[in-house]
CSV table of C-alpha atoms in Angstrom, one decimal:
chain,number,residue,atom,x,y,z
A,40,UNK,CA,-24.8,-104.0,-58.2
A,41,UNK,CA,-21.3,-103.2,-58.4
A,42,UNK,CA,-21.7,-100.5,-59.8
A,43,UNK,CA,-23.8,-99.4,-56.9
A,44,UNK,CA,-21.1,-100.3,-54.4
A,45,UNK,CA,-18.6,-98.8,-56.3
A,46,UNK,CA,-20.7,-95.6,-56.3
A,47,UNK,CA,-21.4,-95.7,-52.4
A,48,UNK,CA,-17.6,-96.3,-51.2
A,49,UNK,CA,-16.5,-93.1,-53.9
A,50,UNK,CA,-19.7,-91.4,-52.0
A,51,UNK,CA,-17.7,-92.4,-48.4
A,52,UNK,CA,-14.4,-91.4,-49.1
A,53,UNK,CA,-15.8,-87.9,-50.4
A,54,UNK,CA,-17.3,-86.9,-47.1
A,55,UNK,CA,-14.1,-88.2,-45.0
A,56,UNK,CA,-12.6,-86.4,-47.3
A,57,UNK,CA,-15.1,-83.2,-46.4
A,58,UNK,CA,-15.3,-83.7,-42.8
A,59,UNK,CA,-12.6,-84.1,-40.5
A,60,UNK,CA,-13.0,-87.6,-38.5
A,61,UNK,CA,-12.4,-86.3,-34.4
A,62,UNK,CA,-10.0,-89.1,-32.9
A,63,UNK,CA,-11.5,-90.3,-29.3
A,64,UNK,CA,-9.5,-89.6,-25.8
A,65,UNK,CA,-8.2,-91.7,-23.9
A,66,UNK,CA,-9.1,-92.6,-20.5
A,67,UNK,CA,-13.0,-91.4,-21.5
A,68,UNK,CA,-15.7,-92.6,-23.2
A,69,UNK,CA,-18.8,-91.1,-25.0
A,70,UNK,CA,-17.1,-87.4,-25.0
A,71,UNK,CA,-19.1,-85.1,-27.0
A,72,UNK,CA,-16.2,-82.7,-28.7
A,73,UNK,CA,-16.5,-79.4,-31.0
A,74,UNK,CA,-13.4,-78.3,-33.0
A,75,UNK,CA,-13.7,-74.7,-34.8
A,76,UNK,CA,-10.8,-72.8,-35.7
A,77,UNK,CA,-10.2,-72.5,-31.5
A,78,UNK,CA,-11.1,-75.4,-29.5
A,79,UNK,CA,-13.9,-73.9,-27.4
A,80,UNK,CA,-16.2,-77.1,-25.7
A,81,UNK,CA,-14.7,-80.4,-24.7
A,82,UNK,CA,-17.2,-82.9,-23.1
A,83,UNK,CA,-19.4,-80.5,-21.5
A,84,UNK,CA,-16.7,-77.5,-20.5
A,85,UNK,CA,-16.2,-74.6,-23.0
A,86,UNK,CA,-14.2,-71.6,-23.2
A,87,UNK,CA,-15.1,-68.1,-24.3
A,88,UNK,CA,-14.0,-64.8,-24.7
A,89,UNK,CA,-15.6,-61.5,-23.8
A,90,UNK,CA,-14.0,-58.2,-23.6
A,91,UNK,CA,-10.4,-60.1,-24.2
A,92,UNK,CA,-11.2,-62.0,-20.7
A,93,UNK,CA,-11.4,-65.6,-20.9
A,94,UNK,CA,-13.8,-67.7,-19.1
A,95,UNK,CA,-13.8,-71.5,-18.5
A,96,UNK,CA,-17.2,-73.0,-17.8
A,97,UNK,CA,-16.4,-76.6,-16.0
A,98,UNK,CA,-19.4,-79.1,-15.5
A,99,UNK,CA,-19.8,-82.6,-14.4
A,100,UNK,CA,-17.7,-84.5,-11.8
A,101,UNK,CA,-14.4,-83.4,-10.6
A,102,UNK,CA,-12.3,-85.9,-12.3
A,103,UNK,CA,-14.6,-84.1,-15.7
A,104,UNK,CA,-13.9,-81.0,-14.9
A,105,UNK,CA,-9.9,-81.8,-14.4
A,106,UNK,CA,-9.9,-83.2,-18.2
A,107,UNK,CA,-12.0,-79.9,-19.9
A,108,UNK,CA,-9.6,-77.5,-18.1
A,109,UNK,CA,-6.2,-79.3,-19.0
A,110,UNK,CA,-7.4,-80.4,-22.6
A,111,UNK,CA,-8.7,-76.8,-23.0
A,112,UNK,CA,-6.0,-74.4,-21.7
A,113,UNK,CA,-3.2,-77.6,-22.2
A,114,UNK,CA,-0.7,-74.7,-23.6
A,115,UNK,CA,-1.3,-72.2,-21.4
A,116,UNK,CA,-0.7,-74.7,-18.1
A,117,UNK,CA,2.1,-76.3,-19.4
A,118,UNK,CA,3.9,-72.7,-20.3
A,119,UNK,CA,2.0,-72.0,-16.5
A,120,UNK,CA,4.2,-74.6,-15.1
A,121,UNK,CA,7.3,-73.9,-17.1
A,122,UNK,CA,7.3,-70.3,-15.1
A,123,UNK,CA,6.2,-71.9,-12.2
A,124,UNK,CA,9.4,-73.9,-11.8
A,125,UNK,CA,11.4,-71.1,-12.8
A,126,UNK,CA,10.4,-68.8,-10.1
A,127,UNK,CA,10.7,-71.3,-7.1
A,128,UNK,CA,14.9,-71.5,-8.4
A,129,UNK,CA,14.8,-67.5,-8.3
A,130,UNK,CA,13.2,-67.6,-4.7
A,131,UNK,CA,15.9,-70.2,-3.5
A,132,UNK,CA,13.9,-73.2,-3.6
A,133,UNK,CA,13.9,-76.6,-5.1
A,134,UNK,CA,10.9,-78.8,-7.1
A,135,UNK,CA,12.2,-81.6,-5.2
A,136,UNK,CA,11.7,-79.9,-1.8
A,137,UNK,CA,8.3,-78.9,-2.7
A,138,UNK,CA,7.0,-82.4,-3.8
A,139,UNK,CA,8.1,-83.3,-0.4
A,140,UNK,CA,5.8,-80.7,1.1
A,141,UNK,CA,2.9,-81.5,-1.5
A,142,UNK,CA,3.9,-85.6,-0.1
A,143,UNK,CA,2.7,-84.7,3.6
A,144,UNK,CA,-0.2,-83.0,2.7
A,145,UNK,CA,-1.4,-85.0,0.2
A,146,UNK,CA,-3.0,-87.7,2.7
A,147,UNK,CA,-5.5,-85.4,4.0
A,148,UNK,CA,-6.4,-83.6,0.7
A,149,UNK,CA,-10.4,-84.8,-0.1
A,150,UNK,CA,-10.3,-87.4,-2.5
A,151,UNK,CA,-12.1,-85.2,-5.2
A,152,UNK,CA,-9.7,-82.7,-6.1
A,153,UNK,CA,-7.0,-85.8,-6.4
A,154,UNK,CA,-9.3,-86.8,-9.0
A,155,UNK,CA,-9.9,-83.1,-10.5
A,156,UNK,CA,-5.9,-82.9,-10.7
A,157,UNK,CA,-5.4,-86.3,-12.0
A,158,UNK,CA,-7.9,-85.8,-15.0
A,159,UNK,CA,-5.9,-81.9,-15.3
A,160,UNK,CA,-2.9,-84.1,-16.0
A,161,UNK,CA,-4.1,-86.4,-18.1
A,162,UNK,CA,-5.5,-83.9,-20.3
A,163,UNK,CA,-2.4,-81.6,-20.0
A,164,UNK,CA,-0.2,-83.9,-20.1
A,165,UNK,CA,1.9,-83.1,-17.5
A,166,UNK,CA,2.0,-85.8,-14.8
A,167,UNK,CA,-0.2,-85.5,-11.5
A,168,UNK,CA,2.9,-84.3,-9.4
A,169,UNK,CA,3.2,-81.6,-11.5
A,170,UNK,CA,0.1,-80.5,-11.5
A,171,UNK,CA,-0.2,-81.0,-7.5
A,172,UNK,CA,3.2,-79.0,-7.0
A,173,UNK,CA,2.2,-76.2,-9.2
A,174,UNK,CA,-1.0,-75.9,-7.1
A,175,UNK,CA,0.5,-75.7,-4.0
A,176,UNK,CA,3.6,-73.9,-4.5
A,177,UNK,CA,2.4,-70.3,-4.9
A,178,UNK,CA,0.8,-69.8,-1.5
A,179,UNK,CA,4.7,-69.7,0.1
A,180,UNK,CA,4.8,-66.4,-0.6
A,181,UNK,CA,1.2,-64.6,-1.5
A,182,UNK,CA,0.8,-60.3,-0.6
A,183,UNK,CA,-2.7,-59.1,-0.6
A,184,UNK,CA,-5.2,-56.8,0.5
A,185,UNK,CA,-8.7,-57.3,1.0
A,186,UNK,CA,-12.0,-56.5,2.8
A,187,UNK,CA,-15.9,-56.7,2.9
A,188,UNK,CA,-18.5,-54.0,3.7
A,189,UNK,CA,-22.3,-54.3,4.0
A,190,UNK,CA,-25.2,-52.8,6.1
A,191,UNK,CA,-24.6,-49.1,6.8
A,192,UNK,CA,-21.3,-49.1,4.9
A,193,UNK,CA,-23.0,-49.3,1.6
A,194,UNK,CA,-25.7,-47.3,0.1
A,195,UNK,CA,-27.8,-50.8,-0.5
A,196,UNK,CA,-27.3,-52.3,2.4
A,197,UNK,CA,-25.8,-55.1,0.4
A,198,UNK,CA,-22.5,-56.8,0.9
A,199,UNK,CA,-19.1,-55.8,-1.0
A,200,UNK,CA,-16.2,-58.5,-0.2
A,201,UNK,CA,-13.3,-57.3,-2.6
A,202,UNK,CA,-9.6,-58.9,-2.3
A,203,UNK,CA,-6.4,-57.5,-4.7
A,204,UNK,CA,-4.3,-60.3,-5.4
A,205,UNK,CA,-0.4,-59.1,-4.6
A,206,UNK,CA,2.2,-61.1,-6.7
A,207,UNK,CA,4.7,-60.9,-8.7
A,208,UNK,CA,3.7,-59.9,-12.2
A,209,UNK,CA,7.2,-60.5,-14.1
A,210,UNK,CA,6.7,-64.2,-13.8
A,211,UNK,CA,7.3,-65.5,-17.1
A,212,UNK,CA,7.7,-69.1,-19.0
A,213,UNK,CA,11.3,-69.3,-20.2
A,214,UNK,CA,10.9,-71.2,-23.4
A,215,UNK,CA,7.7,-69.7,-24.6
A,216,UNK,CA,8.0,-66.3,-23.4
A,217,UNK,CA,4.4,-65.7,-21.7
A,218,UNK,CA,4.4,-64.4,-18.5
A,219,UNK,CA,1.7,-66.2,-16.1
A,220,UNK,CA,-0.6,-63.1,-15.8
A,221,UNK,CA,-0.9,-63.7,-19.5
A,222,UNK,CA,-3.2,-66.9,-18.8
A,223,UNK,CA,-5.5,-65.6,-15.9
A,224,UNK,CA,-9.0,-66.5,-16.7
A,225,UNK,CA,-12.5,-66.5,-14.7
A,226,UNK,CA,-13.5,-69.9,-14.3
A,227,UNK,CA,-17.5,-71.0,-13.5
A,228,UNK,CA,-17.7,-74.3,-12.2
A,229,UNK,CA,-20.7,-76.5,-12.3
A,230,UNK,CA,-19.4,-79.9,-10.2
A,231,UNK,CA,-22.0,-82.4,-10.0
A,232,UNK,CA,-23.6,-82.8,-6.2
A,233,UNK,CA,-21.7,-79.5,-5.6
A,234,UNK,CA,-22.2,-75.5,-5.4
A,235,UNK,CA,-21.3,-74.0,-8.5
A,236,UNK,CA,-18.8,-70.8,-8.5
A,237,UNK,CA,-16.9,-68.0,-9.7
A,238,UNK,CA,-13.0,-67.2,-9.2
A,239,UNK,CA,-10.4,-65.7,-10.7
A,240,UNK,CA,-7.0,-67.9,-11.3
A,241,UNK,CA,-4.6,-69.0,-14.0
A,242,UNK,CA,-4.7,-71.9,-16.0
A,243,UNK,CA,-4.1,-75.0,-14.3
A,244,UNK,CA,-4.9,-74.1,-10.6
A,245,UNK,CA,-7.7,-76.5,-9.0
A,246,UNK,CA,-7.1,-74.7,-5.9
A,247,UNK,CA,-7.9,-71.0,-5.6
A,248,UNK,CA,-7.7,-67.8,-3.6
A,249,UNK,CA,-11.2,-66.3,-3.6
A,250,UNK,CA,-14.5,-66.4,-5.3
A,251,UNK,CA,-18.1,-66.5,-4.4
A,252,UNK,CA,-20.6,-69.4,-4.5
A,253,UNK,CA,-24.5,-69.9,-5.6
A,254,UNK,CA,-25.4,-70.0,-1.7
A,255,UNK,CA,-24.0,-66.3,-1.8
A,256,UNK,CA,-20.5,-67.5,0.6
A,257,UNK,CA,-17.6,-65.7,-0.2
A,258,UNK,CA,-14.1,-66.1,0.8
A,259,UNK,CA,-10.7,-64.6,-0.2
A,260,UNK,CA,-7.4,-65.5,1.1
A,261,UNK,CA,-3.7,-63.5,2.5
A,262,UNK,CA,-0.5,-64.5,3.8
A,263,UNK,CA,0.3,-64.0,7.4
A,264,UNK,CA,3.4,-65.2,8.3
A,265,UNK,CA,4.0,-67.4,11.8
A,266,UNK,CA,6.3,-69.5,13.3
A,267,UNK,CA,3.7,-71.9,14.1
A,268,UNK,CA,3.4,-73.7,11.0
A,269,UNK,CA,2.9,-77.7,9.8
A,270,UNK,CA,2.6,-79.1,6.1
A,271,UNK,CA,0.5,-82.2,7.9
A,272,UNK,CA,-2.5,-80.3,6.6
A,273,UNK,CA,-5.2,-79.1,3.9
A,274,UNK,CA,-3.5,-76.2,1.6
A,275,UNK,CA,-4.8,-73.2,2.2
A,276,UNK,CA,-6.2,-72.6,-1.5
A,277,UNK,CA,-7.8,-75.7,-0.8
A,278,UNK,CA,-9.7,-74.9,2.0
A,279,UNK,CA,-11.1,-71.8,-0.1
A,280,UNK,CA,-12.2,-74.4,-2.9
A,281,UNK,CA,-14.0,-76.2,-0.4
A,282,UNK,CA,-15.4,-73.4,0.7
A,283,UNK,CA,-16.9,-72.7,-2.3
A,284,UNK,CA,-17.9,-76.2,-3.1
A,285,UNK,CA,-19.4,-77.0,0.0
A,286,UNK,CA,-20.4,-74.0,2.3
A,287,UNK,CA,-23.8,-73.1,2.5
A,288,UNK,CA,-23.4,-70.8,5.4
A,289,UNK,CA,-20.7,-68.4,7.0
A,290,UNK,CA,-20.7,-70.8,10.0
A,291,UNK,CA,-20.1,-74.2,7.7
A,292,UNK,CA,-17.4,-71.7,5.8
A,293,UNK,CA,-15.3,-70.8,9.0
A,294,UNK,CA,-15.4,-74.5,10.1
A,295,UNK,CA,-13.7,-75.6,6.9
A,296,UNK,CA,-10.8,-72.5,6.9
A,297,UNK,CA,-10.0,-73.7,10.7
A,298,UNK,CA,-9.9,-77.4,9.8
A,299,UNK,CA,-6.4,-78.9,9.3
A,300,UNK,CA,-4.5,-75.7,9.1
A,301,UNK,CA,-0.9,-75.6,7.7
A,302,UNK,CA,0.8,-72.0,7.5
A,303,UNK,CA,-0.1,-68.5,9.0
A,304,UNK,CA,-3.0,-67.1,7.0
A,305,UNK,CA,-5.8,-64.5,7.1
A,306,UNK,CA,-8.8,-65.1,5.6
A,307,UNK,CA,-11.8,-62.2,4.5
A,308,UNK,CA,-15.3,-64.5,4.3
A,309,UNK,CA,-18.7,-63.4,3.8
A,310,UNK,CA,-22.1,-64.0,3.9
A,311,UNK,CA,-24.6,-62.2,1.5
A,312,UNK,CA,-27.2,-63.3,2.8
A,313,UNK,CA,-27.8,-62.3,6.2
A,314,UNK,CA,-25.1,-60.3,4.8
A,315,UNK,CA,-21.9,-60.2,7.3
A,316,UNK,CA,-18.3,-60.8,6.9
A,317,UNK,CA,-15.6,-62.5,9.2
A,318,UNK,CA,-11.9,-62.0,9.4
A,319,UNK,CA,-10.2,-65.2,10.3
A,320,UNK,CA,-6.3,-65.5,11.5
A,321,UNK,CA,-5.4,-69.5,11.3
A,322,UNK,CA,-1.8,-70.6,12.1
A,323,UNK,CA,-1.4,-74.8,12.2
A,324,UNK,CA,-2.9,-74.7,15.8
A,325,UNK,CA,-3.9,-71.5,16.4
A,326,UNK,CA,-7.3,-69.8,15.1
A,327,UNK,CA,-9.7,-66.7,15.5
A,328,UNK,CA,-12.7,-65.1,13.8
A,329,UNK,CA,-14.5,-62.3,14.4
A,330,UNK,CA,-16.1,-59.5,12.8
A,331,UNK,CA,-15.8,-55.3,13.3
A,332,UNK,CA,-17.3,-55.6,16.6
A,333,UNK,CA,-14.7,-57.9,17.8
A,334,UNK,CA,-12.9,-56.9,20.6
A,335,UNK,CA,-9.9,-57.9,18.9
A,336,UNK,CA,-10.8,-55.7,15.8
A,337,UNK,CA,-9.8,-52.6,17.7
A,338,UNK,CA,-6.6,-53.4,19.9
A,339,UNK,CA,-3.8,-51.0,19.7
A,340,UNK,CA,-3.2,-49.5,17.1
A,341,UNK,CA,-5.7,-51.6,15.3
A,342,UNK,CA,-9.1,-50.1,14.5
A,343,UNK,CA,-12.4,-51.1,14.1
A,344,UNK,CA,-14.9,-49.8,11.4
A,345,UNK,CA,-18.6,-50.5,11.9
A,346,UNK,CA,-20.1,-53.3,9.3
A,347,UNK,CA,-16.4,-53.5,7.6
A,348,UNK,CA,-13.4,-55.9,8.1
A,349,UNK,CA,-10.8,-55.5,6.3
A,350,UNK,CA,-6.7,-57.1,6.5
A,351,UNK,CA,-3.3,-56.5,5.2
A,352,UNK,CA,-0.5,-59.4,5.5
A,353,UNK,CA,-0.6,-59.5,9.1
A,354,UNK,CA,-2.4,-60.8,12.5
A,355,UNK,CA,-4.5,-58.3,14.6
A,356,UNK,CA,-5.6,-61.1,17.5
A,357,UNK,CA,-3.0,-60.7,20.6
A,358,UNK,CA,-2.8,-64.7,20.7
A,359,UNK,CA,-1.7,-65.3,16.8
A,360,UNK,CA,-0.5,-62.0,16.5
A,361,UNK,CA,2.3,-63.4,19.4
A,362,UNK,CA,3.4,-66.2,16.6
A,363,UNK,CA,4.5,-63.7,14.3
A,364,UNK,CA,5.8,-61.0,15.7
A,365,UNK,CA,8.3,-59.9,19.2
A,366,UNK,CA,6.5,-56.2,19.1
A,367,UNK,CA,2.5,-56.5,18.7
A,368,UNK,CA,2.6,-52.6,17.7
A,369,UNK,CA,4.0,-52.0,14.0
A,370,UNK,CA,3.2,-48.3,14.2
A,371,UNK,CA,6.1,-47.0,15.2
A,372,UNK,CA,8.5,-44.7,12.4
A,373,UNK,CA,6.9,-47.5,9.9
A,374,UNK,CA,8.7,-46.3,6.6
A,375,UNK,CA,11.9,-46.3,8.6
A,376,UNK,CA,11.6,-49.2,9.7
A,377,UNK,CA,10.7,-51.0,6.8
A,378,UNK,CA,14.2,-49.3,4.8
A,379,UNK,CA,15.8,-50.4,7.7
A,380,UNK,CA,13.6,-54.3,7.8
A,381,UNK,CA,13.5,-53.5,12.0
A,382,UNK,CA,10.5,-55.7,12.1
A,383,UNK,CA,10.7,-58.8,10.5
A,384,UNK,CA,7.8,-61.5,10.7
A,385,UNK,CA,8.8,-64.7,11.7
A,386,UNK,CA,11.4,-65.6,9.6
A,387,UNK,CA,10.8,-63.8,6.1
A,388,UNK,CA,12.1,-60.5,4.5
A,389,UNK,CA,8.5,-58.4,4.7
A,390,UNK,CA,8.2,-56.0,7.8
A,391,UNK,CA,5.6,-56.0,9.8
A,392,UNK,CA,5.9,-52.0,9.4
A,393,UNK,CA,5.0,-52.4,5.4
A,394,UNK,CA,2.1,-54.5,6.0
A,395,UNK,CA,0.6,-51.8,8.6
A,396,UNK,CA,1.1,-48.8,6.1
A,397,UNK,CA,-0.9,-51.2,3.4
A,398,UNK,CA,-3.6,-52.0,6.5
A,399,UNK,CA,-3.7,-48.0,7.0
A,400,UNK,CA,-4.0,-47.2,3.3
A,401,UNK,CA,-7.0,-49.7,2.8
A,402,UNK,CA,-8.3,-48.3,6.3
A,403,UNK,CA,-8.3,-44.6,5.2
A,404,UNK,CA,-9.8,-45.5,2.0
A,405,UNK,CA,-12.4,-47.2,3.6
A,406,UNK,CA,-13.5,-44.5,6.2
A,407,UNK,CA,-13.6,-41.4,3.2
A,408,UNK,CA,-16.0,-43.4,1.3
A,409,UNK,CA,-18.3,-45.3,4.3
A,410,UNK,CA,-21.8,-44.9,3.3
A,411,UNK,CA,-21.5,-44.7,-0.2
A,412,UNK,CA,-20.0,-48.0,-1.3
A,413,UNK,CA,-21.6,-49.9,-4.2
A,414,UNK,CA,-20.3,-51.9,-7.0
A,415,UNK,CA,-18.5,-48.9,-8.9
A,416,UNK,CA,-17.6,-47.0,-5.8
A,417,UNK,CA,-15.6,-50.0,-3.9
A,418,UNK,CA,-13.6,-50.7,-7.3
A,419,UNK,CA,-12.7,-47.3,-7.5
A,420,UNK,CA,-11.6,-47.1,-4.2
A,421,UNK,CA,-9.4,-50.3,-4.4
A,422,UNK,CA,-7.6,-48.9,-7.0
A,423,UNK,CA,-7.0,-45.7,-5.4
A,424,UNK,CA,-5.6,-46.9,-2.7
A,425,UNK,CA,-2.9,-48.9,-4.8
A,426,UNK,CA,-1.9,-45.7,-6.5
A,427,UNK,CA,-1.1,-44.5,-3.6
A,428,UNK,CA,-3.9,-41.5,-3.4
A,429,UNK,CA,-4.7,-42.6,0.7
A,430,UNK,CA,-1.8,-42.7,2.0
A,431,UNK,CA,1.3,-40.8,1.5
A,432,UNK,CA,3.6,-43.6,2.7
A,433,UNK,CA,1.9,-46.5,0.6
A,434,UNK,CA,2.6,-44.1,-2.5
A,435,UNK,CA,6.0,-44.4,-2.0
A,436,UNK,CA,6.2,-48.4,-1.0
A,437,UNK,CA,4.2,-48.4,-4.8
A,438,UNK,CA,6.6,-46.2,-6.4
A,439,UNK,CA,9.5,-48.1,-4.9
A,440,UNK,CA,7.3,-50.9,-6.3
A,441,UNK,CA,6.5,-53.2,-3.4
A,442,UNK,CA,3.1,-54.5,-4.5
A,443,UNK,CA,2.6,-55.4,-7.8
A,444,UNK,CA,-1.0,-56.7,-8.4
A,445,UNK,CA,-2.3,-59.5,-11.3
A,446,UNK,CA,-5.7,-59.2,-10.7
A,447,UNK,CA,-8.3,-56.9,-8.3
A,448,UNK,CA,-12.1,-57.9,-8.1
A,449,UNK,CA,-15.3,-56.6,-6.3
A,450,UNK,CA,-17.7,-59.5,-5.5
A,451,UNK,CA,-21.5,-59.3,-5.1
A,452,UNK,CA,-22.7,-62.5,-3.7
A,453,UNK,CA,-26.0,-61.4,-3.1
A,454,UNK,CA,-26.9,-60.3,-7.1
A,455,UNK,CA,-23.9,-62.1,-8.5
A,456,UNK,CA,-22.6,-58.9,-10.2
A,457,UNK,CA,-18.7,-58.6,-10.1
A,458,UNK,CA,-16.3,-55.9,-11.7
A,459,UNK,CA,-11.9,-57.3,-11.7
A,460,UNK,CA,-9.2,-56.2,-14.2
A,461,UNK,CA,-6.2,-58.1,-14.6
A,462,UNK,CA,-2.8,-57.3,-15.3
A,463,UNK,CA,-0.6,-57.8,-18.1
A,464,UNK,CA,2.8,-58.0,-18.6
A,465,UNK,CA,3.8,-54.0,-18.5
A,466,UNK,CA,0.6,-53.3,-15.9
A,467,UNK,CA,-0.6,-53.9,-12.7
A,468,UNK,CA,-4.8,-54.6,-12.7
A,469,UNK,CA,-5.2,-51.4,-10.6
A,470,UNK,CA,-3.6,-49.7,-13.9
A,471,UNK,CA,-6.1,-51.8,-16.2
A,472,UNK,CA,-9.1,-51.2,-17.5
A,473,UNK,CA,-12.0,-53.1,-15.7
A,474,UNK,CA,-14.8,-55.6,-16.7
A,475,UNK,CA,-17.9,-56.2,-15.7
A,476,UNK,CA,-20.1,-59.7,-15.3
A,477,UNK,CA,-22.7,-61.5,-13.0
A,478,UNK,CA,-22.3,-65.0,-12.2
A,479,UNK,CA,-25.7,-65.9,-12.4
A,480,UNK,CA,-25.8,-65.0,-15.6
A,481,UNK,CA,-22.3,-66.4,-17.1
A,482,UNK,CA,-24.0,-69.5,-15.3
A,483,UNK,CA,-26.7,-69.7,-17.3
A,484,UNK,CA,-24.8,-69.2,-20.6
A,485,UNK,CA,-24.4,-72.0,-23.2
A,486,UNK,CA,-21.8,-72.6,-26.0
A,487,UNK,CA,-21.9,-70.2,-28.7
């Protein structure tokens, strides 16, 4: 008999031994975890790799989700963070002025991405105003570009929204060295009771900028700067994520940007659909929407283009274009005036003269290849127009180096299909190579 015990203990230790025993989490219970030689699936989220593009699949409730993404990518938000709070001190402003911000807003946030947020920090490690600040923070200063086509612009019929995310790409971690274009990822999220979707971010933002959902709504969002602005509201990359989690229609989806506005924004959201896309201007009290038939679509010097809209950093509406700028028209000597910064918006260092040569170079590009757009054709076309090949003045503002891009993306809400590059360190995305997925599919996917 003691032998036999003897015999069973010696039988024990050798498997320990074997096996490695995986140590339970705090703060949850029953977590199913697989360790390889990279972590890849934590308690229902996993990350892969295809192409050298990461992906993050998030599932279960938001508080669920906030754990997988912070215990999964916990090095690459904490050296997320690090460059975070570098940059604000290079653009003059202080963590401690921004957790007051993040403080007034905070009250009307929705519960659920508190939660998302607070289970990011716990599995981080970082603490829940650092995660909030870093999620907010960005959208004080965020140059884009972006537009949707569909019907008789496309050679389908089907609906194109595409937005190039302008931002710094020389933001970098001082202690580790990586720069935050280093940890963009796609991210497919699964939350229960929700709409699953697709967007393109970096580690450690709940919030986000664009994407598409599984009810075919997509939205993608740009700075437009106003002097009509309140932090007593829902962030703008926020509003987006409830978008995406919650709209079911372009109707629903224009309700939620133009609910509890904060700062001057525009906002590119579509339908597939039906399919149709919106342009919405939303200062804190001030809103419009309208599409290429708009009346406002083709005031002075504005244009419209049939079955497109399309905007640069700026307001075409009279009414909030009146909160931004003293002169409505920016058409005037444009390049001078920008070398000269005649035409100031509201308070901020970017001319309304550079933001209507980047409105003309996406327009131009837009009317040489109406008809023809699909998938491959609108990519191309995006990045054209950000090497400066439609408009002679853009190509200097890009040699001069105004607009430096981490990541460009076509979205096809209607079959899922989406083409994007991102940048690295020495590149902008439009000089990247680009990748192709479908959402439906990467939906569908399970762990390897």
């Amino acid at each position: 008999m003691k032998k036999t015990i003897f015999c069973f203990f010696a039988g024990l230790i050798l498997i320990i031994s074997i096996f490695p025993i995986v140590i339970s989490v705090d703060n949850l219970k029953d977590n199913d975890i697989f360790i390889s030689n990279e972590l890849t699936f934590f308690n229902g989220g996993w990350l892969e790799e295809q192409n050298g593009i990461k992906i993050l699949h998030l599932n279960g409730s938001y508080y669920d989700m906030g754990y997988q993404h912070g215990f999964l990518l916990k090095d690459e938000i904490v050296a997320n963070f690090n460059a975070f709070c570098n940059w604000i001190v290079e653009k003059g402003f202080t963590y401690e002025k921004l957790v007051q911000r993040w403080n007034i807003m905070k009250p009307l946030l929705p519960l659920c991405y508190i939660e998302e947020m607070t289970g990011m920090a716990d599995g981080s490690g970082l603490s829940l105003e650092n995660i909030s600040v870093y999620n907010v923070g960005f959208y004080l200063v965020v140059n884009c570009g972006s537009f949707a086509v569909w019907g008789n612009a496309t050679t389908d019929g089907i609906l194109y929204h595409v937005r190039s995310h302008d931002f710094p790409i020389t933001i970098k971690d001082p202690e580790s060295g990586k720069y935050l274009v280093e940890n963009q990822l796609i991210i497919i999220r699964k939350p229960y009771d929700k709409y699953s979707s697709v967007s393109l971010t970096a580690a450690g933002m709940v919030r986000t900028s664009d994407g598409f959902n599984e009810k075919k709504i997509a939205a993608g969002m740009l700075s437009s700067w106003t002097n009509d602005e309140t932090y007593n509201g829902i962030c703008i990359g926020f509003r987006i994520r409830m978008v995406l989690d919650n709209a079911d229609s372009i109707n629903e989806a224009i309700d939620i940007l133009i609910t509890n506005k904060t700062l001057g924004y525009n906002v590119i959201v579509s339908d597939g659909k039906i399919p149709i896309a919106y342009a919405v201007e939303t200062t804190a009290n001030l809103s419009y929407f309208g599409t290429w038939d708009n009346p406002s679509e083709s005031t002075r010097p504005f244009w419209s283009i049939k079955d497109t809209v399309r905007r640069s950093n700026m307001f075409i509406d009279p009414t909030t274009a009146a909160t931004q700028r003293k002169r409505y028209n920016p058409s005037f000597f444009p390049l001078l005036n920008m070398f000269l910064k005649r035409t100031q918006m509201s308070g901020t260092s970017v001319t309304a003269a550079g933001t209507w040569m980047h409105y003309v170079a996406i327009s131009k590009g837009i009317e040489s290849h109406w008809g023809n757009f699909n998938l491959n054709k609108t990519i191309s076309m995006l990045r054209d127009i950000y090497l400066g090949k439609t408009d002679i003045r853009f190509l200097i503002m890009q040699i001069l180096g105004v607009y430096s891009t981490p990541y460009q993306w076509v979205m096809c809400p209607e079959t899922g299909d989406f083409v994007m590059s991102f940048a690295t360190k020495d590149k902008n995305a439009f000089e990247n190579p680009v990748n192709y997925f479908n959402f439906y599919t990467l939906l569908k996917s399970t762990p390897p």
